[in-house]
mmCIF file of C-alpha atoms in Angstrom:
data_model
loop_
_atom_site.group_PDB
_atom_site.id
_atom_site.type_symbol
_atom_site.label_atom_id
_atom_site.label_comp_id
_atom_site.label_asym_id
_atom_site.label_seq_id
_atom_site.Cartn_x
_atom_site.Cartn_y
_atom_site.Cartn_z
ATOM 1 C CA MET A 17 11.059 -4.454 -0.315
ATOM 2 C CA ALA A 18 10.269 -8.265 0.031
ATOM 3 C CA GLU A 19 7.064 -9.557 -1.231
ATOM 4 C CA PRO A 20 4.697 -10.986 1.386
ATOM 5 C CA GLU A 21 3.323 -14.530 0.741
ATOM 6 C CA ARG A 22 -0.175 -14.086 -0.565
ATOM 7 C CA THR A 23 -3.163 -16.557 0.778
ATOM 8 C CA GLU A 24 -6.304 -17.568 -1.126
ATOM 9 C CA ARG A 25 -8.119 -14.839 0.113
ATOM 10 C CA ARG A 26 -6.067 -12.095 -1.888
ATOM 11 C CA LEU A 27 -6.694 -13.126 -5.342
ATOM 12 C CA ARG A 28 -7.511 -9.792 -6.320
ATOM 13 C CA PRO A 29 -6.315 -6.108 -5.655
ATOM 14 C CA ALA A 30 -8.574 -3.895 -3.427
ATOM 15 C CA PRO A 31 -11.099 -2.084 -5.636
ATOM 16 C CA LEU A 32 -9.997 1.485 -6.103
ATOM 17 C CA LEU A 33 -12.208 3.936 -4.523
ATOM 18 C CA PHE A 34 -12.325 6.396 -7.532
ATOM 19 C CA GLU A 35 -13.086 3.963 -10.256
ATOM 20 C CA PRO A 36 -16.811 3.746 -10.991
ATOM 21 C CA SER A 37 -18.475 0.559 -9.344
ATOM 22 C CA GLU A 38 -20.128 -0.414 -12.476
ATOM 23 C CA ALA A 39 -16.686 -0.661 -14.300
ATOM 24 C CA VAL A 40 -15.181 -3.061 -11.720
ATOM 25 C CA THR A 41 -17.811 -5.614 -12.598
ATOM 26 C CA ASP A 42 -16.448 -5.538 -16.293
ATOM 27 C CA PRO A 43 -13.105 -7.569 -15.930
ATOM 28 C CA GLU A 44 -11.890 -6.031 -19.055
ATOM 29 C CA HIS A 45 -12.267 -2.196 -17.729
ATOM 30 C CA PHE A 46 -9.409 -0.402 -16.169
ATOM 31 C CA PHE A 47 -9.739 3.273 -16.086
ATOM 32 C CA ASP A 48 -11.380 3.321 -19.438
ATOM 33 C CA LEU A 49 -7.717 2.616 -21.012
ATOM 34 C CA GLU A 50 -9.304 -0.104 -23.093
ATOM 35 C CA SER A 51 -11.481 2.614 -24.914
ATOM 36 C CA ILE A 52 -8.224 4.434 -26.007
ATOM 37 C CA ASP A 53 -7.178 3.765 -29.516
ATOM 38 C CA ASP A 54 -4.463 6.009 -30.190
ATOM 39 C CA PRO A 55 -1.283 4.630 -28.794
ATOM 40 C CA ARG A 56 0.339 7.701 -27.859
ATOM 41 C CA GLU A 57 -2.682 8.630 -25.861
ATOM 42 C CA LEU A 58 -2.709 5.184 -24.125
ATOM 43 C CA LEU A 59 0.977 5.646 -23.359
ATOM 44 C CA THR A 60 0.671 8.930 -21.852
ATOM 45 C CA ARG A 61 -2.649 7.885 -19.856
ATOM 46 C CA ALA A 62 -1.120 4.349 -18.647
ATOM 47 C CA THR A 63 2.224 6.406 -17.801
ATOM 48 C CA GLU A 64 0.021 8.759 -15.780
ATOM 49 C CA LEU A 65 -1.752 5.848 -13.858
ATOM 50 C CA THR A 66 1.520 4.110 -13.152
ATOM 51 C CA LEU A 67 3.107 6.966 -11.708
ATOM 52 C CA ALA A 68 -0.278 8.038 -9.765
ATOM 53 C CA PHE A 69 -0.082 4.011 -8.359
ATOM 54 C CA ARG A 70 3.568 4.233 -7.578
ATOM 55 C CA ALA A 71 2.859 7.361 -5.468
ATOM 56 C CA ALA A 72 -0.024 5.877 -3.658
ATOM 57 C CA GLN A 73 2.101 2.642 -3.017
ATOM 58 C CA ASP A 74 4.874 4.765 -1.437
ATOM 59 C CA ARG A 75 2.416 6.788 0.544
ATOM 60 C CA ALA A 76 0.621 3.407 1.851
ATOM 61 C CA VAL A 77 4.004 1.895 2.625
ATOM 62 C CA GLU A 78 4.650 4.969 4.971
ATOM 63 C CA PHE A 79 1.165 4.655 6.516
ATOM 64 C CA GLN A 80 1.865 0.826 7.289
ATOM 65 C CA ALA A 81 5.185 1.898 8.658
ATOM 66 C CA LEU A 82 3.514 4.574 11.080
ATOM 67 C CA ALA A 83 0.941 1.961 12.053
ATOM 68 C CA ALA A 84 3.355 -0.849 13.021
ATOM 69 C CA ALA A 85 5.654 1.644 14.738
ATOM 70 C CA GLN A 86 2.586 2.709 16.920
ATOM 71 C CA LEU A 87 1.447 -0.749 17.434
ATOM 72 C CA ALA A 88 5.092 -1.667 18.619
ATOM 73 C CA ASP A 89 5.378 1.359 21.032
ATOM 74 C CA PRO A 90 6.637 0.119 24.225
ATOM 75 C CA ARG A 91 4.608 2.907 26.114
ATOM 76 C CA ARG A 92 1.304 1.164 24.937
ATOM 77 C CA PHE A 93 -0.119 -1.275 27.465
ATOM 78 C CA ASP A 94 -1.520 -3.514 24.324
ATOM 79 C CA ARG A 95 1.728 -3.059 22.462
ATOM 80 C CA LEU A 96 2.202 -5.742 19.707
ATOM 81 C CA SER A 97 5.463 -7.798 19.050
ATOM 82 C CA PRO A 98 7.052 -7.795 15.570
ATOM 83 C CA ALA A 99 5.927 -11.089 15.003
ATOM 84 C CA ALA A 100 2.030 -10.303 15.946
ATOM 85 C CA ILE A 101 2.535 -7.370 13.364
ATOM 86 C CA ALA A 102 4.018 -9.534 10.751
ATOM 87 C CA ALA A 103 0.977 -11.869 11.381
ATOM 88 C CA CYS A 104 -1.526 -9.267 10.960
ATOM 89 C CA ALA A 105 0.348 -7.506 7.998
ATOM 90 C CA GLU A 106 1.240 -10.898 6.330
ATOM 91 C CA TRP A 107 4.959 -10.007 6.283
ATOM 92 C CA THR A 108 7.942 -11.845 7.740
ATOM 93 C CA GLU A 109 9.073 -11.021 11.098
ATOM 94 C CA ASP A 110 12.240 -9.456 9.731
ATOM 95 C CA TYR A 111 10.377 -7.193 7.378
ATOM 96 C CA ALA A 112 7.928 -6.046 10.339
ATOM 97 C CA ARG A 113 11.117 -5.015 12.437
ATOM 98 C CA LYS A 114 12.337 -2.801 9.472
ATOM 99 C CA MET A 115 8.815 -1.654 8.870
ATOM 100 C CA ILE A 116 8.860 -0.700 12.847
ATOM 101 C CA GLU A 117 12.244 1.105 12.490
ATOM 102 C CA PHE A 118 11.090 2.864 9.447
ATOM 103 C CA GLY A 119 7.769 4.143 11.292
ATOM 104 C CA GLU A 120 9.904 5.229 14.049
ATOM 105 C CA THR A 121 12.190 7.321 11.832
ATOM 106 C CA LEU A 122 8.988 9.027 10.053
ATOM 107 C CA GLN A 123 7.519 9.912 13.502
ATOM 108 C CA ARG A 124 10.940 11.357 14.530
ATOM 109 C CA ASP A 125 11.191 13.373 11.166
ATOM 110 C CA ALA A 126 7.544 14.603 11.607
ATOM 111 C CA GLY A 127 8.303 16.264 14.837
ATOM 112 C CA PRO A 128 6.825 16.487 18.483
ATOM 113 C CA ASP A 129 3.284 16.975 17.004
ATOM 114 C CA SER A 130 3.247 13.712 15.107
ATOM 115 C CA PRO A 131 0.955 10.767 16.503
#
């Protein structure tokens, strides 16, 4: 996937909801990895986090695609164009079209009870 251009307002990633808020204020803190001295344990824990973040990213992309497809749905009176969706999500217009198509595929695969 192409990386969208970032603006100045997105210098830091969004805080993760399950990390304690007091730990977020410490720039060196990251899920307590800095306190693990054993390199094997550090590798194991860092790998677990990497896999969890990849899974979370995949799910988030699916939800982005679903939202894009819903916003572009021609049955909506307030439907958005791919250009408008791209602007909202900080994507290119081509990428927005691909995400809309992906979202439509996800909706079809989910069956008639999907949103």
